[in-house]
Coordinates of C-alpha atoms in Angstrom, one line a residue:
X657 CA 1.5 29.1 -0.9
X658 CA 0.5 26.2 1.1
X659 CA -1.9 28.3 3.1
X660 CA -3.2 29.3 0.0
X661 CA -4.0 26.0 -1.4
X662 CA -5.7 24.9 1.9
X663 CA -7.6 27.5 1.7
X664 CA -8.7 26.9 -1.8
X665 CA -9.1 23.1 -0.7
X666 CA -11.7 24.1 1.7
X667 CA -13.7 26.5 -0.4
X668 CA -13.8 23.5 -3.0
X669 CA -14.7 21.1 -0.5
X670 CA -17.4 23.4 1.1
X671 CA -19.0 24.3 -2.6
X672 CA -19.4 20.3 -3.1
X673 CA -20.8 19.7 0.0
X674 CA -23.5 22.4 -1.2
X675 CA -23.4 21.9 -4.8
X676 CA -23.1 17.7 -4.8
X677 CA -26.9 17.4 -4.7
X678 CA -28.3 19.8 -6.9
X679 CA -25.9 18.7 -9.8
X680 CA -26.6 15.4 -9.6
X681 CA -30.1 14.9 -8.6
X682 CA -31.9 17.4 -10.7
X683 CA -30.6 15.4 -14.0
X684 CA -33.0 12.8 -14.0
X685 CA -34.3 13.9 -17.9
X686 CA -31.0 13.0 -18.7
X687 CA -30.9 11.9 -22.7
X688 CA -28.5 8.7 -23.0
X689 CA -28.3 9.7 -26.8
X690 CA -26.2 12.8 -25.6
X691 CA -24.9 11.0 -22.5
X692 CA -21.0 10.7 -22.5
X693 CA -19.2 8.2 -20.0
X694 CA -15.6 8.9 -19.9
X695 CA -13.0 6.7 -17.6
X696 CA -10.4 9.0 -15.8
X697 CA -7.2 8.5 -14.7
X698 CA -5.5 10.6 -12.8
X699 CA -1.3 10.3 -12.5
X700 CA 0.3 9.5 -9.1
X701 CA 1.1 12.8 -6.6
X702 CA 4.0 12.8 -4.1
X703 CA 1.1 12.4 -1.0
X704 CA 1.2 8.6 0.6
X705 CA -2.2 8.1 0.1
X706 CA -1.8 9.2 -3.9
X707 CA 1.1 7.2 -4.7
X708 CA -0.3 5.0 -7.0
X709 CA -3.0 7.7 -8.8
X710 CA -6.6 7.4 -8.5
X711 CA -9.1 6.4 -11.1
X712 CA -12.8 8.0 -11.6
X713 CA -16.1 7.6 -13.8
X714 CA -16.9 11.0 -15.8
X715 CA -20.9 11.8 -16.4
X716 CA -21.3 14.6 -18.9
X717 CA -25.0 15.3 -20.7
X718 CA -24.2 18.4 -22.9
X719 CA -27.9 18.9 -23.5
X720 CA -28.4 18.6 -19.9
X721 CA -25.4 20.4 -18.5
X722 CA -24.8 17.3 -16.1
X723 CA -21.2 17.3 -15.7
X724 CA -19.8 15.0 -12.4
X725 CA -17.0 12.8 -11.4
X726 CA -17.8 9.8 -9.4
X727 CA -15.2 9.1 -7.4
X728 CA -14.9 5.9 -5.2
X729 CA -11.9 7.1 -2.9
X730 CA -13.4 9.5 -0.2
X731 CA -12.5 8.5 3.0
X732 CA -11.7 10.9 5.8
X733 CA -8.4 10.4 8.3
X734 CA -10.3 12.3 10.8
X735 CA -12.0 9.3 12.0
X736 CA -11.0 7.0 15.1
X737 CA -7.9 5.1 14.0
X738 CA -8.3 5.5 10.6
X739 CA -4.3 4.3 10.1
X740 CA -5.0 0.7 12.0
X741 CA -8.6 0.1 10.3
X742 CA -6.5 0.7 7.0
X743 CA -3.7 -1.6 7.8
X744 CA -6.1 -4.3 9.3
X745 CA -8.2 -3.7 6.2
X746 CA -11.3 -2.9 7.8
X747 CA -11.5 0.3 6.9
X748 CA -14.5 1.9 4.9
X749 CA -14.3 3.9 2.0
X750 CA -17.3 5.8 0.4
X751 CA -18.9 6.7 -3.1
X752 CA -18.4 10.6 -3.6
X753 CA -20.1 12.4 -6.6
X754 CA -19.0 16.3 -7.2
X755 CA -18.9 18.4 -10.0
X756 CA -16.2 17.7 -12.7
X757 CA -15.2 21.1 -12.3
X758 CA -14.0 20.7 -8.7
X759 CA -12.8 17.5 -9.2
X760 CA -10.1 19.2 -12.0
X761 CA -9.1 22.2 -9.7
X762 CA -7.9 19.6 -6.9
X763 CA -5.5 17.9 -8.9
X764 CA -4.2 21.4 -11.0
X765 CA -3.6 22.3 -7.6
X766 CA -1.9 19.7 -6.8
X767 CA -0.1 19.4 -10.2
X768 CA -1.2 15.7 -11.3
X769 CA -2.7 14.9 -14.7
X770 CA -5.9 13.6 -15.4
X771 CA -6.3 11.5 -18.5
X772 CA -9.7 10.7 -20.3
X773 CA -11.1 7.5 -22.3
X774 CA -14.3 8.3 -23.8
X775 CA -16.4 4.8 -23.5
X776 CA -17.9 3.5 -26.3
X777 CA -21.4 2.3 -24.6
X778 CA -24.8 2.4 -25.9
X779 CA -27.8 4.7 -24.8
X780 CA -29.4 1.9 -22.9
X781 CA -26.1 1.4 -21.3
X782 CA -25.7 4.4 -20.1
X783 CA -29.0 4.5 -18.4
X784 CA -27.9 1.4 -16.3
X785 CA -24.5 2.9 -15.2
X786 CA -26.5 6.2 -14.4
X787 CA -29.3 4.2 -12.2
X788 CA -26.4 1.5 -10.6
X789 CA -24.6 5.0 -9.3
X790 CA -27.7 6.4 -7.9
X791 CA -28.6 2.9 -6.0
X792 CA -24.7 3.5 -4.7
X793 CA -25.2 7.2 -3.8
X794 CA -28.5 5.6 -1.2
X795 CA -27.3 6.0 2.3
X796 CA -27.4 2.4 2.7
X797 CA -25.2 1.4 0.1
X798 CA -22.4 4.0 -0.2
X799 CA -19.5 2.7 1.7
X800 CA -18.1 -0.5 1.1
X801 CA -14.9 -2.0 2.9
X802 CA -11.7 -0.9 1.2
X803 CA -8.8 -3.0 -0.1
X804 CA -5.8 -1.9 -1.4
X805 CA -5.5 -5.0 -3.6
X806 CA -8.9 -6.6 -4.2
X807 CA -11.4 -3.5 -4.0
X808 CA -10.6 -0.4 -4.9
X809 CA -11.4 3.2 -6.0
X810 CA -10.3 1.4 -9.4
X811 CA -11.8 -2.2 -9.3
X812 CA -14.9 -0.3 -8.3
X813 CA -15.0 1.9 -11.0
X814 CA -14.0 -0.7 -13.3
X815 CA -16.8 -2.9 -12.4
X816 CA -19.6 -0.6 -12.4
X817 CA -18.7 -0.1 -16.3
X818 CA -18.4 -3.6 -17.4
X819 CA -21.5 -5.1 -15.7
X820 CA -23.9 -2.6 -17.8
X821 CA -22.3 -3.8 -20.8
X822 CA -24.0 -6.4 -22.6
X823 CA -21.6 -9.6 -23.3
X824 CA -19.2 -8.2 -21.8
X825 CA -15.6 -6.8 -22.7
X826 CA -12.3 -8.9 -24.1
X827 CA -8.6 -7.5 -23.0
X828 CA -5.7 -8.1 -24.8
X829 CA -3.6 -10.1 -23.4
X830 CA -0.9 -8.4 -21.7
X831 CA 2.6 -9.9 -21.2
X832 CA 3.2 -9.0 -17.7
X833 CA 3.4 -12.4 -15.3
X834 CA 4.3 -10.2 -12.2
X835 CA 3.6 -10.2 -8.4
X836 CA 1.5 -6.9 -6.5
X837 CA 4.8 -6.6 -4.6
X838 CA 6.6 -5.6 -8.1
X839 CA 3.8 -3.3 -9.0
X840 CA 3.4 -1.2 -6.1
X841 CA 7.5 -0.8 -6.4
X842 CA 7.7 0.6 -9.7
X843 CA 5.6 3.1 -8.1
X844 CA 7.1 3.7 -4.8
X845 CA 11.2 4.0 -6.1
X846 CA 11.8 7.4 -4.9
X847 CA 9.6 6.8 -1.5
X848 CA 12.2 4.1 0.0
X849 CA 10.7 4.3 3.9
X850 CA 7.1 3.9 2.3
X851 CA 8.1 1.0 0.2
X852 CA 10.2 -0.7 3.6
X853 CA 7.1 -0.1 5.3
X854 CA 4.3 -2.0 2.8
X855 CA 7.2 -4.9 2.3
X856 CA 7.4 -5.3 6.1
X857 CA 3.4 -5.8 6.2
X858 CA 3.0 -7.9 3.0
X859 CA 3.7 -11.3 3.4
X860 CA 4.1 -14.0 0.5
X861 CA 0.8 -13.8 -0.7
X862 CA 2.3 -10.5 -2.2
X863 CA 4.8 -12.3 -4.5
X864 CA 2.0 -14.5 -6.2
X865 CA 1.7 -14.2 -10.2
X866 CA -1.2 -11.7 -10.7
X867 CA -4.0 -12.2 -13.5
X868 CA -4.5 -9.8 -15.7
X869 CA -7.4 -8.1 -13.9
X870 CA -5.4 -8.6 -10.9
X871 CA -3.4 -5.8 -11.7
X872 CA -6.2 -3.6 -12.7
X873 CA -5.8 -2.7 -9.2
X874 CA -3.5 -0.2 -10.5
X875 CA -5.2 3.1 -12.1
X876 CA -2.4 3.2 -14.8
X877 CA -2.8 -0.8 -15.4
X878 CA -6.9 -0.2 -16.2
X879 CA -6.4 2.4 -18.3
X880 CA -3.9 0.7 -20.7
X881 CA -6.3 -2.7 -20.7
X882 CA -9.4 -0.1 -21.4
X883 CA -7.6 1.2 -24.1
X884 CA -6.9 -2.2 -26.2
X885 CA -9.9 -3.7 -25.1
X886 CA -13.4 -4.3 -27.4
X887 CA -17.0 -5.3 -26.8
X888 CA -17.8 -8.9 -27.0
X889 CA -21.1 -8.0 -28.6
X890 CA -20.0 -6.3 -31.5
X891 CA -16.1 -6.5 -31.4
X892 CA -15.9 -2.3 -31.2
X893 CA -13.2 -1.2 -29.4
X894 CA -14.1 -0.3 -26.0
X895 CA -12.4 3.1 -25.9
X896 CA -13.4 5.6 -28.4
X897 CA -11.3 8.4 -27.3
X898 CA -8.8 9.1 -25.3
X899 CA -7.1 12.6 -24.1
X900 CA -5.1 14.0 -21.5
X901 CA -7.3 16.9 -20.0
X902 CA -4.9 18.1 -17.6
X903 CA -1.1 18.0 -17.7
X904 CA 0.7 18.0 -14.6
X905 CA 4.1 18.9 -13.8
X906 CA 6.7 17.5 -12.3
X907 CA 6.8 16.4 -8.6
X908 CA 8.9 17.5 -6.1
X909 CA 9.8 14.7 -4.1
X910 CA 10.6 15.7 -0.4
X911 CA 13.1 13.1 1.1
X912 CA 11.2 11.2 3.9
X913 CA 14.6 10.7 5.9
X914 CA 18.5 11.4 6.2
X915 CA 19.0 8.1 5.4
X916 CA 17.4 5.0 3.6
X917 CA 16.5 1.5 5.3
X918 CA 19.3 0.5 3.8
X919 CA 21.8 3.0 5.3
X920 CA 20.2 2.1 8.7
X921 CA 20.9 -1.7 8.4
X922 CA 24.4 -1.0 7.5
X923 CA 25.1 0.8 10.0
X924 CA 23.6 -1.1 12.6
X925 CA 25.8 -4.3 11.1
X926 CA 28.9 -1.7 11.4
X927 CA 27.6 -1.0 15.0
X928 CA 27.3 -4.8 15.8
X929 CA 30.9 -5.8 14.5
X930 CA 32.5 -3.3 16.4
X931 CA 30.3 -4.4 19.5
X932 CA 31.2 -8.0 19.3
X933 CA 34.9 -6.8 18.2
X934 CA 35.3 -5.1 21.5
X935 CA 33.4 -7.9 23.3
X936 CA 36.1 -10.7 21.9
X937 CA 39.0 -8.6 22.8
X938 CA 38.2 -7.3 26.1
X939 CA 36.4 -11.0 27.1
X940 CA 33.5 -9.1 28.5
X941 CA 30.2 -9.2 27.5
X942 CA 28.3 -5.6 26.6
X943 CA 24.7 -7.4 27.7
X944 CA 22.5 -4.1 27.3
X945 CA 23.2 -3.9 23.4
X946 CA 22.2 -7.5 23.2
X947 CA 19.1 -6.7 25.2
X948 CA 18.5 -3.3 22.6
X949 CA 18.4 -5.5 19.7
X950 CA 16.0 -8.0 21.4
X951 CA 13.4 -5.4 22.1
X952 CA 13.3 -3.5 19.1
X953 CA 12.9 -6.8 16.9
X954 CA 10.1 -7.4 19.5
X955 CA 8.5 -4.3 18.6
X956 CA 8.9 -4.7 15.2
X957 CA 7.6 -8.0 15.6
X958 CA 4.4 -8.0 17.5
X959 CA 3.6 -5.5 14.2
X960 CA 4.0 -8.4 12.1
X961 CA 2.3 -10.7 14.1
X962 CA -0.5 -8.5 14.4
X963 CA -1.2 -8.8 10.4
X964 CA -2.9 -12.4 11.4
X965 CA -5.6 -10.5 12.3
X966 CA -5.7 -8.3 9.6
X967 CA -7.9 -9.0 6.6
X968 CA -6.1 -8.4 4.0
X969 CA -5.0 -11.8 2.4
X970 CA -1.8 -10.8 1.5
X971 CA -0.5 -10.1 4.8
X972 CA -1.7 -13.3 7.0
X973 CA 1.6 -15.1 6.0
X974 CA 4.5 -13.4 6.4
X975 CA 7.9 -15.0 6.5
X976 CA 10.3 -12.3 8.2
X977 CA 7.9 -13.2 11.4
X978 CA 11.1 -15.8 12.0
X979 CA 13.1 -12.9 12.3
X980 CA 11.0 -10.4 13.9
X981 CA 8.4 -11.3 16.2
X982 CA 7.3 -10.8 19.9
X983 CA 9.3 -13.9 21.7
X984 CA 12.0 -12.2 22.3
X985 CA 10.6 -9.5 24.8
X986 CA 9.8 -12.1 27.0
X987 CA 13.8 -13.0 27.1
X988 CA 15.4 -9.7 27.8
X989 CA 15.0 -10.3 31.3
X990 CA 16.8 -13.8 31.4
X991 CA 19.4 -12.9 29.0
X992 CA 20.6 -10.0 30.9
X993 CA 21.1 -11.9 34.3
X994 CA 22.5 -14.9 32.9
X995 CA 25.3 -12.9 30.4
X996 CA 25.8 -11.1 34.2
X997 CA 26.5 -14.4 35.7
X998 CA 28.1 -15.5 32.9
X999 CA 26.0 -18.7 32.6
X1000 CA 25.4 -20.5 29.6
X1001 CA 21.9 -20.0 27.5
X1002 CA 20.9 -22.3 25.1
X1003 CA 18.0 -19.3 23.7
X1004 CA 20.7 -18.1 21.1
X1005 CA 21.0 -21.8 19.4
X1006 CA 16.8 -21.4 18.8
X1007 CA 17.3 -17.5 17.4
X1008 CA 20.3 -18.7 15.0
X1009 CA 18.0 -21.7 13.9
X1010 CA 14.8 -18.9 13.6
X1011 CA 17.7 -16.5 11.3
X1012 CA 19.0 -19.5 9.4
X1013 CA 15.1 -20.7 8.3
X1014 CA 14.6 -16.8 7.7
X1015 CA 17.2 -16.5 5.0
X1016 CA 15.8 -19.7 3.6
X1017 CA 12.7 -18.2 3.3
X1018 CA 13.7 -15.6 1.2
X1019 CA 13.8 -17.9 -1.7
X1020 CA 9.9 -17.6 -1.6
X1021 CA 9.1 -13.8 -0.2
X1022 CA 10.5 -10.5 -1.0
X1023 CA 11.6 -9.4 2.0
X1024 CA 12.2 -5.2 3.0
X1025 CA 15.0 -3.4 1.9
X1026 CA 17.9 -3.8 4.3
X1027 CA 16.3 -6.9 6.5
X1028 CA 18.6 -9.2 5.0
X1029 CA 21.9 -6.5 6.7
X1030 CA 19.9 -6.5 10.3
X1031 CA 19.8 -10.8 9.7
X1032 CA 23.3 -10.7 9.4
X1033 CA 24.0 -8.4 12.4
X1034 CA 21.3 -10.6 14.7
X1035 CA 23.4 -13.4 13.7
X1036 CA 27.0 -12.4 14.5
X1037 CA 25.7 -11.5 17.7
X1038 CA 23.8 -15.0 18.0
X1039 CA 26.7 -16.8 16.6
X1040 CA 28.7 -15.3 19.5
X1041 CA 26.6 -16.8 21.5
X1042 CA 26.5 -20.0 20.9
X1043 CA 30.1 -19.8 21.2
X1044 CA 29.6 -18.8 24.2
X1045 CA 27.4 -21.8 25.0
X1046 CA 30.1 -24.2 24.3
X1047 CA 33.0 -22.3 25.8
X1048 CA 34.5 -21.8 22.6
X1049 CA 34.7 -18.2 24.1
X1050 CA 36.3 -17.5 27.5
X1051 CA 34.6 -14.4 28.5
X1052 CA 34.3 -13.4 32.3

């Protein structure tokens, strides 16, 4: 079945490449009076990339037989390190136009639903949405650098319909004072590695109180705020229509791993009690373990340290940098020979300050499911050796 789906994907794909042109650009005696722009949402799918749905801008001329979707979200993951651009945010996104046709086979394929809002816009209007898309589809102008947050497939589509509306549009106010951090999760529930993931990159920036249009970022979000909202000009609802076109059906969710973050930091903090249990009783220290834990919250580290460079804003400051960042690697070496020597080492008094400031912090930032368990089991183990500092421990 799979086979047959790609297969189907690539006939669509090849049949826009072909078709994308002649649809589009032969319309130019397009009449605005029989013009209809529709807003479409379509719902979330169990892919990564489609977590959090996808929103496009429907042109249909019956008289015409124009019938496209506009779609800000192409991008291709064949291209050179596609997965760092992303995470560093400079990764480029493009304008795609295909026939509305197409555009509804991919997602009854895929088994997402695609909801419609007829716009209520006049005929002039229309004509300067229609000729703002074609100055998009120019070479020149059809990527644009991609955020997750700021400038998306959405915002995009969103603000290419309000700027040709004269005066402007009104929302109702909504009452949601929330954070991205708390959007993307009511989204990502049944995805638990996906969500650990985007709460390791997103730093504090993440748990700011949105705006309104803020969290327009989200497909769902727009289409709720389109739907109450009216024209300043004339105080007409904005929305004329609104239908779901396709229904989808339910989504298999395929479980990432055996177990969740969670699961993992507990039973790394089982791990490190009965480490440092063995260690107390025997009066021996089991160094290597000590050096495992130092390298992989090195590794996990120099990941968040990397976000600096990135340019998305809300992952230059990130708080669990205190407990994982790249210092450590540069300690294995001394740790090892001095627990073999059994000398004192005063670099376990600095990591238990680093963990104690890290919990602090988590009064400001929402920090990844189960980091607050690995805290506690870098701890013990720190705590044990600060024991050790002061000979509160005779170990050999």
């Amino acid at each position: 079945m799979k086979q047959v789906i790609s297969i189907l994907k690539a006939f669509i794909l090849a049949m826009i490449v072909l078709n994308v042109t002649l649809s589009y650009g032969q319309n130019k005696g397009l009449s605005p009076d029989s013009l209809e722009v529709s807003l479409l949402t379509c719902s979330p799918r169990q892919q990564i990339y489609s977590l959090y749905g996808h929103t496009a801008i429907r042109l249909r001329d019956v008289r015409t037989g124009l019938d496209v979707a506009v779609n800000y979200g192409v991008f291709s993951f064949d291209k050179p390190l596609f997965v760092p651009r992303f995470v560093f945010g400079i990764a480029d996104y493009e304008i795609g136009v295909i026939p509305f046709r197409y555009f509804i086979i991919e997602y009854r394929l895929s088994g997402g639903s695609v909801t419609q809002q007829v716009l209520n816009l006049k005929p002039d209007e229309k004509l300067v949405l229609f000729d703002a898309i074609q100055v998009n589809m120019l070479p020149e102008n059809k990527s644009y650098r991609y955020n997750f947050f700021y400038d998306n497939c959405t915002t995009r589509a969103r603000d290419m319909i309000t700027r040709c509306i004269r005066g402007g549009i009104a929302y109702m106010p909504d009452s949601g004072d929330t954070s991205y951090r708390k959007i993307i999760h009511g989204k990502n529930e049944e995805h638990r590695w996906a969500r650990f993931g985007n709460d390791l990159l997103l730093g504090i920036g993440a748990d700011m109180s949105t705006t309104q249009e803020q969290r327009q970022f989200l497909p769902e979000n727009l289409m709720h705020d389109f739907g109450k909202a009216i024209r300043n000009d004339n105080r007409e609802p904005l929305v004329d229509t609104t239908m779901v076109i396709l229904e989808g059906r339910a989504q298999v969710v395929e479980r990432e791993f055996l177990l969740t973050p969670m699961q993992c930091a507990l039973l790394l903090l089982a791990i490190t009690v009965i480490v440092t249990t063995i260690e107390v009783i025997k009066k021996k220290n089991l160094r290597y373990f000590d050096a495992f834990l130092m390298f992989f919250t090195s590794i996990v580290g120099t990941v968040i340290f990397s976000m600096i460079f990135s340019q998305h804003p809300t992952v230059k400051v990130n708080l669990q940098i205190l407990l994982f960042n790249p210092l450590p690697f540069f300690f294995i070496r001394r740790l090892l020979k001095r627990q073999k020597s059994n000398d004192r080492d005063c670099q376990y008094m600095i990591w238990t300050t680093l963990i104690c400031l890290f919990f602090i912090g988590g009064l400001f930032q929402s920090y990844a499911e189960g980091v607050y368990v690995l805290a506690l089991s870098l701890l013990i183990r720190n705590i044990k050796g600060v024991l050790l500092y002061y000979n509160k421990l005779p170990f050999r």
